[in-house]
Short mmCIF file of C-alpha atoms and ligand atoms in Angstrom, two decimals:
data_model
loop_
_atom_site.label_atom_id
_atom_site.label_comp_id
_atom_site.label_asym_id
_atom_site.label_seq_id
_atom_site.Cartn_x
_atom_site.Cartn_y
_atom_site.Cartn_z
CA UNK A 162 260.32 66.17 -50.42
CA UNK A 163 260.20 62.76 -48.29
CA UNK A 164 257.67 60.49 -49.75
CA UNK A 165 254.56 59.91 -47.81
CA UNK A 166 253.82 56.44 -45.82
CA UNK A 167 250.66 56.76 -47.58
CA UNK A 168 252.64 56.68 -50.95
CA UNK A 169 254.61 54.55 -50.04
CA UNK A 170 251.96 51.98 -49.27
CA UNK A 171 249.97 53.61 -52.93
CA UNK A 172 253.37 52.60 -54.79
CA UNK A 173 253.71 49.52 -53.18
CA UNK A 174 249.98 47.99 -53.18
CA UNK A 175 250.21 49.20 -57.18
CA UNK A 176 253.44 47.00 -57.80
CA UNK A 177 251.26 43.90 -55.76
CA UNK A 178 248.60 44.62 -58.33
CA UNK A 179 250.96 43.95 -61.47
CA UNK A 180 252.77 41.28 -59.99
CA UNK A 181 249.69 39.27 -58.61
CA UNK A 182 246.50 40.29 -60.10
CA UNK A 183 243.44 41.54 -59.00
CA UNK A 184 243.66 40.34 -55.72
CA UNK A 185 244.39 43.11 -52.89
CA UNK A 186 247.39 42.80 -50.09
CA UNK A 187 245.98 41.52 -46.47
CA UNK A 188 248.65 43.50 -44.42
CA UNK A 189 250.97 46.56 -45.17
CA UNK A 190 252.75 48.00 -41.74
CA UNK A 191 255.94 50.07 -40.99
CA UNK A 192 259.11 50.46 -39.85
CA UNK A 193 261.02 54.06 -39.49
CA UNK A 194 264.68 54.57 -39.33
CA UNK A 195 266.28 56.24 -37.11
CA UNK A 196 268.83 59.26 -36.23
CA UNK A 197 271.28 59.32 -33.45
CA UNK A 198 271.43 62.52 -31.54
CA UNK A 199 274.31 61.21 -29.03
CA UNK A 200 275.70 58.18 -27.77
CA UNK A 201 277.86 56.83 -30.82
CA UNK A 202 279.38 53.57 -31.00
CA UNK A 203 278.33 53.03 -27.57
CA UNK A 204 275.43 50.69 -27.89
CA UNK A 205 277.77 47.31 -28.24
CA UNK A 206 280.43 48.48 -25.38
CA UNK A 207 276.43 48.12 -23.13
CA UNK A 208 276.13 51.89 -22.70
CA UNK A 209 273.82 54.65 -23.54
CA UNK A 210 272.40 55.97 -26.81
CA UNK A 211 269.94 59.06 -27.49
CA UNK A 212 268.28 58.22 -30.99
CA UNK A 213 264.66 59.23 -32.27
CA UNK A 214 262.78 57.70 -34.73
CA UNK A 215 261.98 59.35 -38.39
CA UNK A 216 259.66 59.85 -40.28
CA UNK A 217 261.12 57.82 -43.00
CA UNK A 218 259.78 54.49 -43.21
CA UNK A 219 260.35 51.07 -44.62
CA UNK A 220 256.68 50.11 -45.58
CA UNK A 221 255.55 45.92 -46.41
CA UNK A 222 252.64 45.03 -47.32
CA UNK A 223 251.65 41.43 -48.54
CA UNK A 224 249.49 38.82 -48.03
CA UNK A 225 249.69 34.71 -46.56
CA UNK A 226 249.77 32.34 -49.04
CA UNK A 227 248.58 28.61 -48.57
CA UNK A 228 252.01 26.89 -49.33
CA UNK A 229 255.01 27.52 -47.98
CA UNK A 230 256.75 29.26 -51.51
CA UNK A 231 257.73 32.98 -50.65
CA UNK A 232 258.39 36.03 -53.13
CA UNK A 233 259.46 39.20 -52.49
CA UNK A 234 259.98 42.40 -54.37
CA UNK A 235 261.60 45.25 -53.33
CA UNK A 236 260.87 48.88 -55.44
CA UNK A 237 263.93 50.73 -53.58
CA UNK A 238 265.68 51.66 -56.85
CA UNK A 239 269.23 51.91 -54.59
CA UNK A 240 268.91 47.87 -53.85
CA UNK A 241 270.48 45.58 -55.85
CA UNK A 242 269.20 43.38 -58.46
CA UNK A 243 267.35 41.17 -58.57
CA UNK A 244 264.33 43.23 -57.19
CA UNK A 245 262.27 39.65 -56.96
CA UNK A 246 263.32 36.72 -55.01
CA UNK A 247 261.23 33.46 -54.34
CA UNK A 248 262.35 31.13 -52.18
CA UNK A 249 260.61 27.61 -50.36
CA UNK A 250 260.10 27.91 -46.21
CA UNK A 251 262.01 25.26 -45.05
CA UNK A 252 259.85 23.02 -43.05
CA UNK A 253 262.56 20.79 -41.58
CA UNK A 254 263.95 23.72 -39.33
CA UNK A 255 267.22 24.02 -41.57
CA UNK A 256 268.39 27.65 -42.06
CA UNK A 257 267.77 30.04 -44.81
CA UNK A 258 271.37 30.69 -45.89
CA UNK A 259 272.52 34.48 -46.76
CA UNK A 260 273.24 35.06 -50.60
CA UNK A 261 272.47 37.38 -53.33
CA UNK A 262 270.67 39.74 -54.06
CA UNK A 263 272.06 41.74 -50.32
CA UNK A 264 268.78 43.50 -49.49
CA UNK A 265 266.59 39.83 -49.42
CA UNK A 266 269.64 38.64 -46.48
CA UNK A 267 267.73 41.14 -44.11
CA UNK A 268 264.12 39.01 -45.45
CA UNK A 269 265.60 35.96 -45.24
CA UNK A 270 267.29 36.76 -42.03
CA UNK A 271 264.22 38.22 -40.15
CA UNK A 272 262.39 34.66 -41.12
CA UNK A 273 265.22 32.85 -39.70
CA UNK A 274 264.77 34.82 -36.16
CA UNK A 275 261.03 34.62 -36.10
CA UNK A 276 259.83 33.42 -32.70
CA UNK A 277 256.88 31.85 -33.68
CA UNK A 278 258.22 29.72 -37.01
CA UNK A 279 257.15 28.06 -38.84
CA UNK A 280 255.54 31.15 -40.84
CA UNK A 281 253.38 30.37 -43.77
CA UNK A 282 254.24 31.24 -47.66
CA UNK A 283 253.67 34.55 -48.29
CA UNK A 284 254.31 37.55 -51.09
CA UNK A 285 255.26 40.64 -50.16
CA UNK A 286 256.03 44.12 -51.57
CA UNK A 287 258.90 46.66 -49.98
CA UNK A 288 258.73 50.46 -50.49
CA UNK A 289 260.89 52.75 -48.60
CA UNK A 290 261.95 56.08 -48.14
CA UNK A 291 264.93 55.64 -46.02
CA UNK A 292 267.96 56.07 -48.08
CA UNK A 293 270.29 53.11 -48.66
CA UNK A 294 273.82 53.11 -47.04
CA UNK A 295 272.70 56.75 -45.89
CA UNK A 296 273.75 56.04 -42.25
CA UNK A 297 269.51 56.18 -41.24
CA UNK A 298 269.24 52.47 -40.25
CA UNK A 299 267.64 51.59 -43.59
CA UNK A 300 268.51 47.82 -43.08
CA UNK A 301 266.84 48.07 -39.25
CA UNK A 302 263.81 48.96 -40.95
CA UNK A 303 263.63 46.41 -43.71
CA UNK A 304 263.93 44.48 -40.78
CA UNK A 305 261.67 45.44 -38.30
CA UNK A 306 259.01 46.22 -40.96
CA UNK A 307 259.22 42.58 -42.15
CA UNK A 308 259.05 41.00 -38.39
CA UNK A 309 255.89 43.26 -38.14
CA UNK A 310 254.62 41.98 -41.08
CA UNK A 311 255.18 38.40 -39.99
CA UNK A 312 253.46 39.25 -37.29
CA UNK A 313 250.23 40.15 -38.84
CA UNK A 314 250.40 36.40 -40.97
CA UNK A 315 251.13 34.52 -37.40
CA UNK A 316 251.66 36.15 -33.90
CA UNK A 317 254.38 35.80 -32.19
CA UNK A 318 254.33 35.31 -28.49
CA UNK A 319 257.63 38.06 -27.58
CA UNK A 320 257.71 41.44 -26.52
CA UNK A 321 259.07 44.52 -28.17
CA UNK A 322 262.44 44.30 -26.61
CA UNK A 323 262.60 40.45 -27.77
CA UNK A 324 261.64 41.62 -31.24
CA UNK A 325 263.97 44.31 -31.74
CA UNK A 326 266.87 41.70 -30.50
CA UNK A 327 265.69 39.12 -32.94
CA UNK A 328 265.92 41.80 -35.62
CA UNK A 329 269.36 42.33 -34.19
CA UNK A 330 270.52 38.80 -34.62
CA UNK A 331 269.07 38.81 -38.52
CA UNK A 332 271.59 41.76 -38.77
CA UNK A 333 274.72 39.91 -37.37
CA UNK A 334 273.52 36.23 -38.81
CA UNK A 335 272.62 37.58 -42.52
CA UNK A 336 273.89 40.89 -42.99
CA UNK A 337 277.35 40.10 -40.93
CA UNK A 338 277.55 42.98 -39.29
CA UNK A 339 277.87 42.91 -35.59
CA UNK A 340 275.87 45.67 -34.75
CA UNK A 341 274.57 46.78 -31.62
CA UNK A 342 270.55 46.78 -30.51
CA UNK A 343 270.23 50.72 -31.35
CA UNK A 344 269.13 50.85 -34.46
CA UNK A 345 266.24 48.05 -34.48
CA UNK A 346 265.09 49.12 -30.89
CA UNK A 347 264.06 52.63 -31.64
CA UNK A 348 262.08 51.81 -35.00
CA UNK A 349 260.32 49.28 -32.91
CA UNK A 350 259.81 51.25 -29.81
CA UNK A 351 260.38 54.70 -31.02
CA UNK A 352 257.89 57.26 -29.69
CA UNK A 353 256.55 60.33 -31.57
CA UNK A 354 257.48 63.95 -30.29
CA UNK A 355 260.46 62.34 -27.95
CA UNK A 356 263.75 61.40 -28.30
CA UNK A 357 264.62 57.55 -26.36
CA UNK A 358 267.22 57.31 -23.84
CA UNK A 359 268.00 53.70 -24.51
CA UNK A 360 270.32 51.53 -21.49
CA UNK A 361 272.10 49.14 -24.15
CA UNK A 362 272.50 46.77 -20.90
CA UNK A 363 269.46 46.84 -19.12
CA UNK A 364 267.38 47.27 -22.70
CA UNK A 365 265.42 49.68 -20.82
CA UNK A 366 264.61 53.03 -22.80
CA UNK A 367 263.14 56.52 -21.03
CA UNK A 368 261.14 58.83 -23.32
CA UNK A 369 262.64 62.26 -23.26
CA UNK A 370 260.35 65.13 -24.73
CA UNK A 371 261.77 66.55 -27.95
CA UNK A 372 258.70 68.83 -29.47
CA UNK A 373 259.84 71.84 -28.73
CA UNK A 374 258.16 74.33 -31.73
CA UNK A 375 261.42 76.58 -31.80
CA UNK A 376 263.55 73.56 -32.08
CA UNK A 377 264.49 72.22 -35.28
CA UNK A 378 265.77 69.09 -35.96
CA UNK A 379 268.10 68.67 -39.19
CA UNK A 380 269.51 66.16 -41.25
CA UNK A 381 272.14 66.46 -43.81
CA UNK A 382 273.04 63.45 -45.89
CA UNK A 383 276.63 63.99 -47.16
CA UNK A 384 275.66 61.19 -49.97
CA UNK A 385 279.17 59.71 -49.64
CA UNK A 386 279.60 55.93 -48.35
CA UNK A 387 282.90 55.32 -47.94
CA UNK A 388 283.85 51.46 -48.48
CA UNK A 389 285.57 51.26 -45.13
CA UNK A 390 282.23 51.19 -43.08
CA UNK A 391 281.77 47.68 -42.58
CA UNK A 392 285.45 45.90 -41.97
CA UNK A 393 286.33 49.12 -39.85
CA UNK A 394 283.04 49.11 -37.64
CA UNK A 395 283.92 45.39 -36.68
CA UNK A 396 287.59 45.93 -35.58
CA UNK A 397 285.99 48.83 -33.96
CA UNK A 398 284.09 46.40 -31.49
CA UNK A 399 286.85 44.37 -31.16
CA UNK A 400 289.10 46.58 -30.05
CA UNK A 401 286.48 47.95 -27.48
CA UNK A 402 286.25 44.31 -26.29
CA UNK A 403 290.24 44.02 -25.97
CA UNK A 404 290.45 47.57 -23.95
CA UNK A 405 287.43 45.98 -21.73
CA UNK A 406 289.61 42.92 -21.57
CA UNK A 407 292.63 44.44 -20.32
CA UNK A 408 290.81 46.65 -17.93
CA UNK A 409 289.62 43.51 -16.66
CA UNK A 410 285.39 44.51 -17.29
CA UNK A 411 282.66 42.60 -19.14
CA UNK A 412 282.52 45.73 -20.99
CA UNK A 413 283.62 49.40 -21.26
CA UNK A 414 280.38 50.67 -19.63
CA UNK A 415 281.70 49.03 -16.26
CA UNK A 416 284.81 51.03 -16.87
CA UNK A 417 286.02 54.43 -15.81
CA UNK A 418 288.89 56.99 -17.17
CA UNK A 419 291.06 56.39 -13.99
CA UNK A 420 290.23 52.55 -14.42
CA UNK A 421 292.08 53.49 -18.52
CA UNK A 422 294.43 55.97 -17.28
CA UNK A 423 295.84 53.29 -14.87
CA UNK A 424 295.70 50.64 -16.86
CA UNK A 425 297.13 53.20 -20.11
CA UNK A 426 301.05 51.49 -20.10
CA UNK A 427 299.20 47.87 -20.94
CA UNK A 428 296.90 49.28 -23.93
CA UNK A 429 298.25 50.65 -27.30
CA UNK A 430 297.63 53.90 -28.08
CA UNK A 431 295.12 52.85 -30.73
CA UNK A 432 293.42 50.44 -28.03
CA UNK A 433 293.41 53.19 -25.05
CA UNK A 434 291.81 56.21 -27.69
CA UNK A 435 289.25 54.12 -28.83
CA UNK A 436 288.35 53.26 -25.05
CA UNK A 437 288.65 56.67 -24.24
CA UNK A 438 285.72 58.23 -26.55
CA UNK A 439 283.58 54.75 -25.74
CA UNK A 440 284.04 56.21 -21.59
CA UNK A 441 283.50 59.21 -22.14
CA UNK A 442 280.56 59.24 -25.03
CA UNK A 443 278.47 57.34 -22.40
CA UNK A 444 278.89 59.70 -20.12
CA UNK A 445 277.82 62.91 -22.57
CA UNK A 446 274.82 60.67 -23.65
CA UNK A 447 273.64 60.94 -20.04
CA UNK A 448 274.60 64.41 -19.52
CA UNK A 449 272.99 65.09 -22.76
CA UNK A 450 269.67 63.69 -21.85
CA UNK A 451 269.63 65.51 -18.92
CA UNK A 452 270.34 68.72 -20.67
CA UNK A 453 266.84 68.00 -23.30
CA UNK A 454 265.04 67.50 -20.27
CA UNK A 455 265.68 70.87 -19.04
CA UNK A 456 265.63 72.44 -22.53
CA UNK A 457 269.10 73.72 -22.14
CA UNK A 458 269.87 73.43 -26.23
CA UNK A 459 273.22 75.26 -25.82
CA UNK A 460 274.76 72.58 -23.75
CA UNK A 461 273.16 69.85 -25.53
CA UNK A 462 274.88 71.28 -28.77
CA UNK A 463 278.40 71.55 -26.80
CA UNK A 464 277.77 68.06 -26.07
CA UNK A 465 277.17 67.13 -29.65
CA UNK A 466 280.19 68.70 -30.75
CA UNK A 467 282.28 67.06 -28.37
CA UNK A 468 280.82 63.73 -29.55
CA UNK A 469 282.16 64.79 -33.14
CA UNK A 470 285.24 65.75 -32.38
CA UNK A 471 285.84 62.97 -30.41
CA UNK A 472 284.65 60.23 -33.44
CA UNK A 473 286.98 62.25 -35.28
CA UNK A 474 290.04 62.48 -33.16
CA UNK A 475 289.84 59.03 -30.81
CA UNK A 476 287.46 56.72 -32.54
CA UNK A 477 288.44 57.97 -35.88
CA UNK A 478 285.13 56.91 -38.07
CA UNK A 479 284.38 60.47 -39.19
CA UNK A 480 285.35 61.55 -43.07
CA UNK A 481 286.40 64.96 -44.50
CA UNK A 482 282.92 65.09 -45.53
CA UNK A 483 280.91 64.39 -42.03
CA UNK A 484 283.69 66.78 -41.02
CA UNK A 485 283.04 69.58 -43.92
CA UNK A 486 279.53 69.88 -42.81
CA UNK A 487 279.71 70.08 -38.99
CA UNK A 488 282.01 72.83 -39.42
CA UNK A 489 279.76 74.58 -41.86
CA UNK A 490 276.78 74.38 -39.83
CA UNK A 491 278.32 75.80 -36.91
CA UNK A 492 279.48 78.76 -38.01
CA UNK A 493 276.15 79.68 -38.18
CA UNK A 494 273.58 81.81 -36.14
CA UNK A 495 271.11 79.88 -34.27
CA UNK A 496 272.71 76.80 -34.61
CA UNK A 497 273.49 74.62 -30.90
CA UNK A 498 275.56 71.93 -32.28
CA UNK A 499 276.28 69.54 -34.94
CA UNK A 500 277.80 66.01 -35.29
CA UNK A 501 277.92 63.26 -37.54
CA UNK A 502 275.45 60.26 -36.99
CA UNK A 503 275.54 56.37 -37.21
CA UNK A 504 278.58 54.30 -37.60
CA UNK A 505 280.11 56.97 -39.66
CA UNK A 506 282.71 56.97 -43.09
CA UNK A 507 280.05 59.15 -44.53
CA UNK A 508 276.25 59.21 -43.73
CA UNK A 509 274.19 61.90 -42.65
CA UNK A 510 275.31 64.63 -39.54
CA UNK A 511 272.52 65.30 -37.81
CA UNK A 512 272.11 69.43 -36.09
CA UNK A 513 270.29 71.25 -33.39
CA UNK A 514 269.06 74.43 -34.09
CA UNK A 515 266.74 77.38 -33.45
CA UNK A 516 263.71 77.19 -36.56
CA UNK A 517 264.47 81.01 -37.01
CA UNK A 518 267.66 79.83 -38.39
CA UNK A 519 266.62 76.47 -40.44
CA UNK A 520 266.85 78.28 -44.10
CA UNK A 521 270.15 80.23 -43.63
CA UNK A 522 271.43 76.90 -41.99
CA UNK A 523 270.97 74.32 -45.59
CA UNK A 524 271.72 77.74 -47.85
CA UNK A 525 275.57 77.86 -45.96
CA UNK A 526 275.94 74.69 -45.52
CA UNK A 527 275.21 74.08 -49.49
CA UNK A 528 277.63 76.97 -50.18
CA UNK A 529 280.42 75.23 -48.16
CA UNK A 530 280.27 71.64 -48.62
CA UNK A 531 282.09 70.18 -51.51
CA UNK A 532 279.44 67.70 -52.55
CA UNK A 533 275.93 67.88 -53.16
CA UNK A 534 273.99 67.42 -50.10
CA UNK A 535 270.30 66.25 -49.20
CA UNK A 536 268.58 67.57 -45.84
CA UNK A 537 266.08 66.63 -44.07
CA UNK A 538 264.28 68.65 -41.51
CA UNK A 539 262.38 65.83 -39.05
CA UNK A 540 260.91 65.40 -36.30
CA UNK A 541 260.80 62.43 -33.56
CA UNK A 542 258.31 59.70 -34.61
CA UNK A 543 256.71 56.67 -33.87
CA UNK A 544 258.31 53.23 -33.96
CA UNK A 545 256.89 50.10 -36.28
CA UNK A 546 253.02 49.73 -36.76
CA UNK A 547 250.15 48.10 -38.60
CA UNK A 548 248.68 50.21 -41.30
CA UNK A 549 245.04 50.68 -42.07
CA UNK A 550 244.31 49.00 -45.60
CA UNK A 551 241.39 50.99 -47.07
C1 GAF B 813 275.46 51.38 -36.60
C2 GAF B 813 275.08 50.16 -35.77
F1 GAF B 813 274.15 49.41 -36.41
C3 GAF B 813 274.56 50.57 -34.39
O1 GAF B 813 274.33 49.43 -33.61
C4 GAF B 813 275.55 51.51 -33.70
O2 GAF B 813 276.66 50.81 -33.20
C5 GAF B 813 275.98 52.65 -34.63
O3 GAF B 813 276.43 52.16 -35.89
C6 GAF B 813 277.08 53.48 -34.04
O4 GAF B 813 276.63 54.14 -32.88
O5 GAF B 813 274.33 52.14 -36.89
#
């Protein structure tokens, strides 16, 4: 059972309590994370992506203080410790450098990226119910949920799009990870009951309805991490920006397979299969949309398996796991297609499939898969947002 936002924000205004007395939190908001249904490693080559928001949130709530000392707590039991960090704003405009524990870099990293600094002191509570390292964008919520929260102490003068960019740059400035703008733009703009065609160039998303009552949406966390995700998802973009390079384009969405296939005698094989699925996935992700538009599920789940196979086989970021329980949930009735999700070396799969066939779905896929998995059946929510304090 996913915990609640409102238990979330229960857990988290009870931990405020203990740590600083009587008096009650000003602001709590949230953040979701997200699931990719297509479009996968294409965000930082400036194509398309498909993701929807979740109901699984990152929830903050906190309060301004009058100096400029700031403590933080986290209650995720996956982060590591400490679980409290205080540290001084700097007034002088010098940076708030990365360290330990790893969960406050994506605080102290969203403070750094603020567009209205200085913000004042302030103490703050986290509760979430995104997994950790579970492939669900549980860092892009931290984030977001902490710019929205800095938000409520002093507004900023941006838009969405400029907000979900800052919360990109935290990423890549504290985190290190050179991620694309997928993951922070749908848990800021995500939109309940649709699914967000997102233009990684143009940053300019379409809403594309996903509420269909005989459509079920399902997650399955393989609860493996494998310890190559983060060196192998930058060498990843580099050797996207090579291929680009050698094609001669600012970037592999300006390029086409004749442009590869021609240029295929200068490019390693390595090079030339990793441009290949970054060509082609950005073209499924637009097929794709098109195909939820028209409610054509088969095709979409053709789509989606393509997508996996090709991870697998070209971009080579999928794991015997991911792979264990795509296979397992297609062999069964109902089911329109399955793929792994997120940057990949274990994570979640995410699969399309008729309701009718949701509990025969988790029973064989439990049966087959060699680990233990967790599933989540979800639905397409909204993006970050202030929360009534009653
Ligand atoms: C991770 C990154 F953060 C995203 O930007 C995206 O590149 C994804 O991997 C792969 O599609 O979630």
């Amino acid at each position: 059972m996913t915990t609640s936002v409102c238990e979330l924000v229960a857990e988290a205004r009870r931990v405020y309590g203990q740590l600083f007395g009587e008096e009650a939190p000003q602001v709590a908001v949230c953040a979701p994370g997200r699931v990719n249904l297509i479009g996968e490693h294409t965000d930082y080559n400036q194509g398309y992506v498909l993701p929807m928001a979740l109901p699984l949130v990152t929830v903050v709530v906190g309060s301004r203080t009058s100096g400029q000392d700031v403590t933080v707590v986290t209650t995720t039991e996956d982060a590591d410790e400490p679980r409290r960090v205080d540290f001084i704003l700097p007034s002088d405009g010098s940076s708030l450098d990365p360290g330990s524990p790893n969960w406050a870099n994506y605080v102290k990293g969203v403070v750094q990226h603020y567009r209205a600094p200085p913000v004042s002191g302030f103490r703050a509570v986290i509760a979430s119910s995104v997994p950790v390292g579970g492939g669900l964008s549980s860092s892009a919520s931290l984030e977001v949920a902490f710019y929205t929260f800095l938000q409520q102490l002093k507004p900023d003068d941006g838009d969405k799009v400029s907000k979900a960019v800052a919360c990109q740059q935290a990423e890549h400035t504290h985190a290190g990870v050179p991620c694309g703008i997928m993951d922070q733009f749908v848990s800021v703009l995500g939109r309940e009951q649709h699914a967000l065609l997102i233009d990684c160039r143009s940053l300019e998303a379409t809403p594309v309805p996903l509420a269909d009552p005989g459509l079920v949406i399902l997650i399955t966390n393989s609860n493996v991490k494998h310890s190559l995700a983060g060196s192998e998802y930058a060498l990843r973009r580099r050797q996207c920006e090579e291929a680009a390079s050698v094609l001669g384009k600012a970037s592999l969405r300006d390029a086409t397979m004749k442009d590869l296939d021609e240029a295929r005698d200068r490019l390693d094989d390595i090079t030339y299969r990793r441009a290949c699925h970054v060509i082609q996935e950005i073209e499924r992700t637009v097929q794709a949309a098109e195909a939820l538009r028209r409610e054509a599920y088969k095709e979409f789940g053709r789509l989606m398996v393509e997508s996996h196979n090709s991870l697998r086989d070209l971009y080579e970021v999928s794991c015997r796991e991911l792979d264990e329980l795509v296979s397992a949930a297609l062999e069964v009735e109902g089911v329109f297609g399955s793929r792994m999700t997120g940057g990949g070396f274990g994570g979640c799969t995410v699969t399309l499939l008729q309701a009718q066939a949701v509990d025969r779905t988790m029973l064989h896929i439990k049966e087959r898969y060699s680990g233990t998995p967790t599933f989540y059946v979800t639905v397409p929510s909204d993006g970050a947002r202030v929360l009534r304090l009653s």
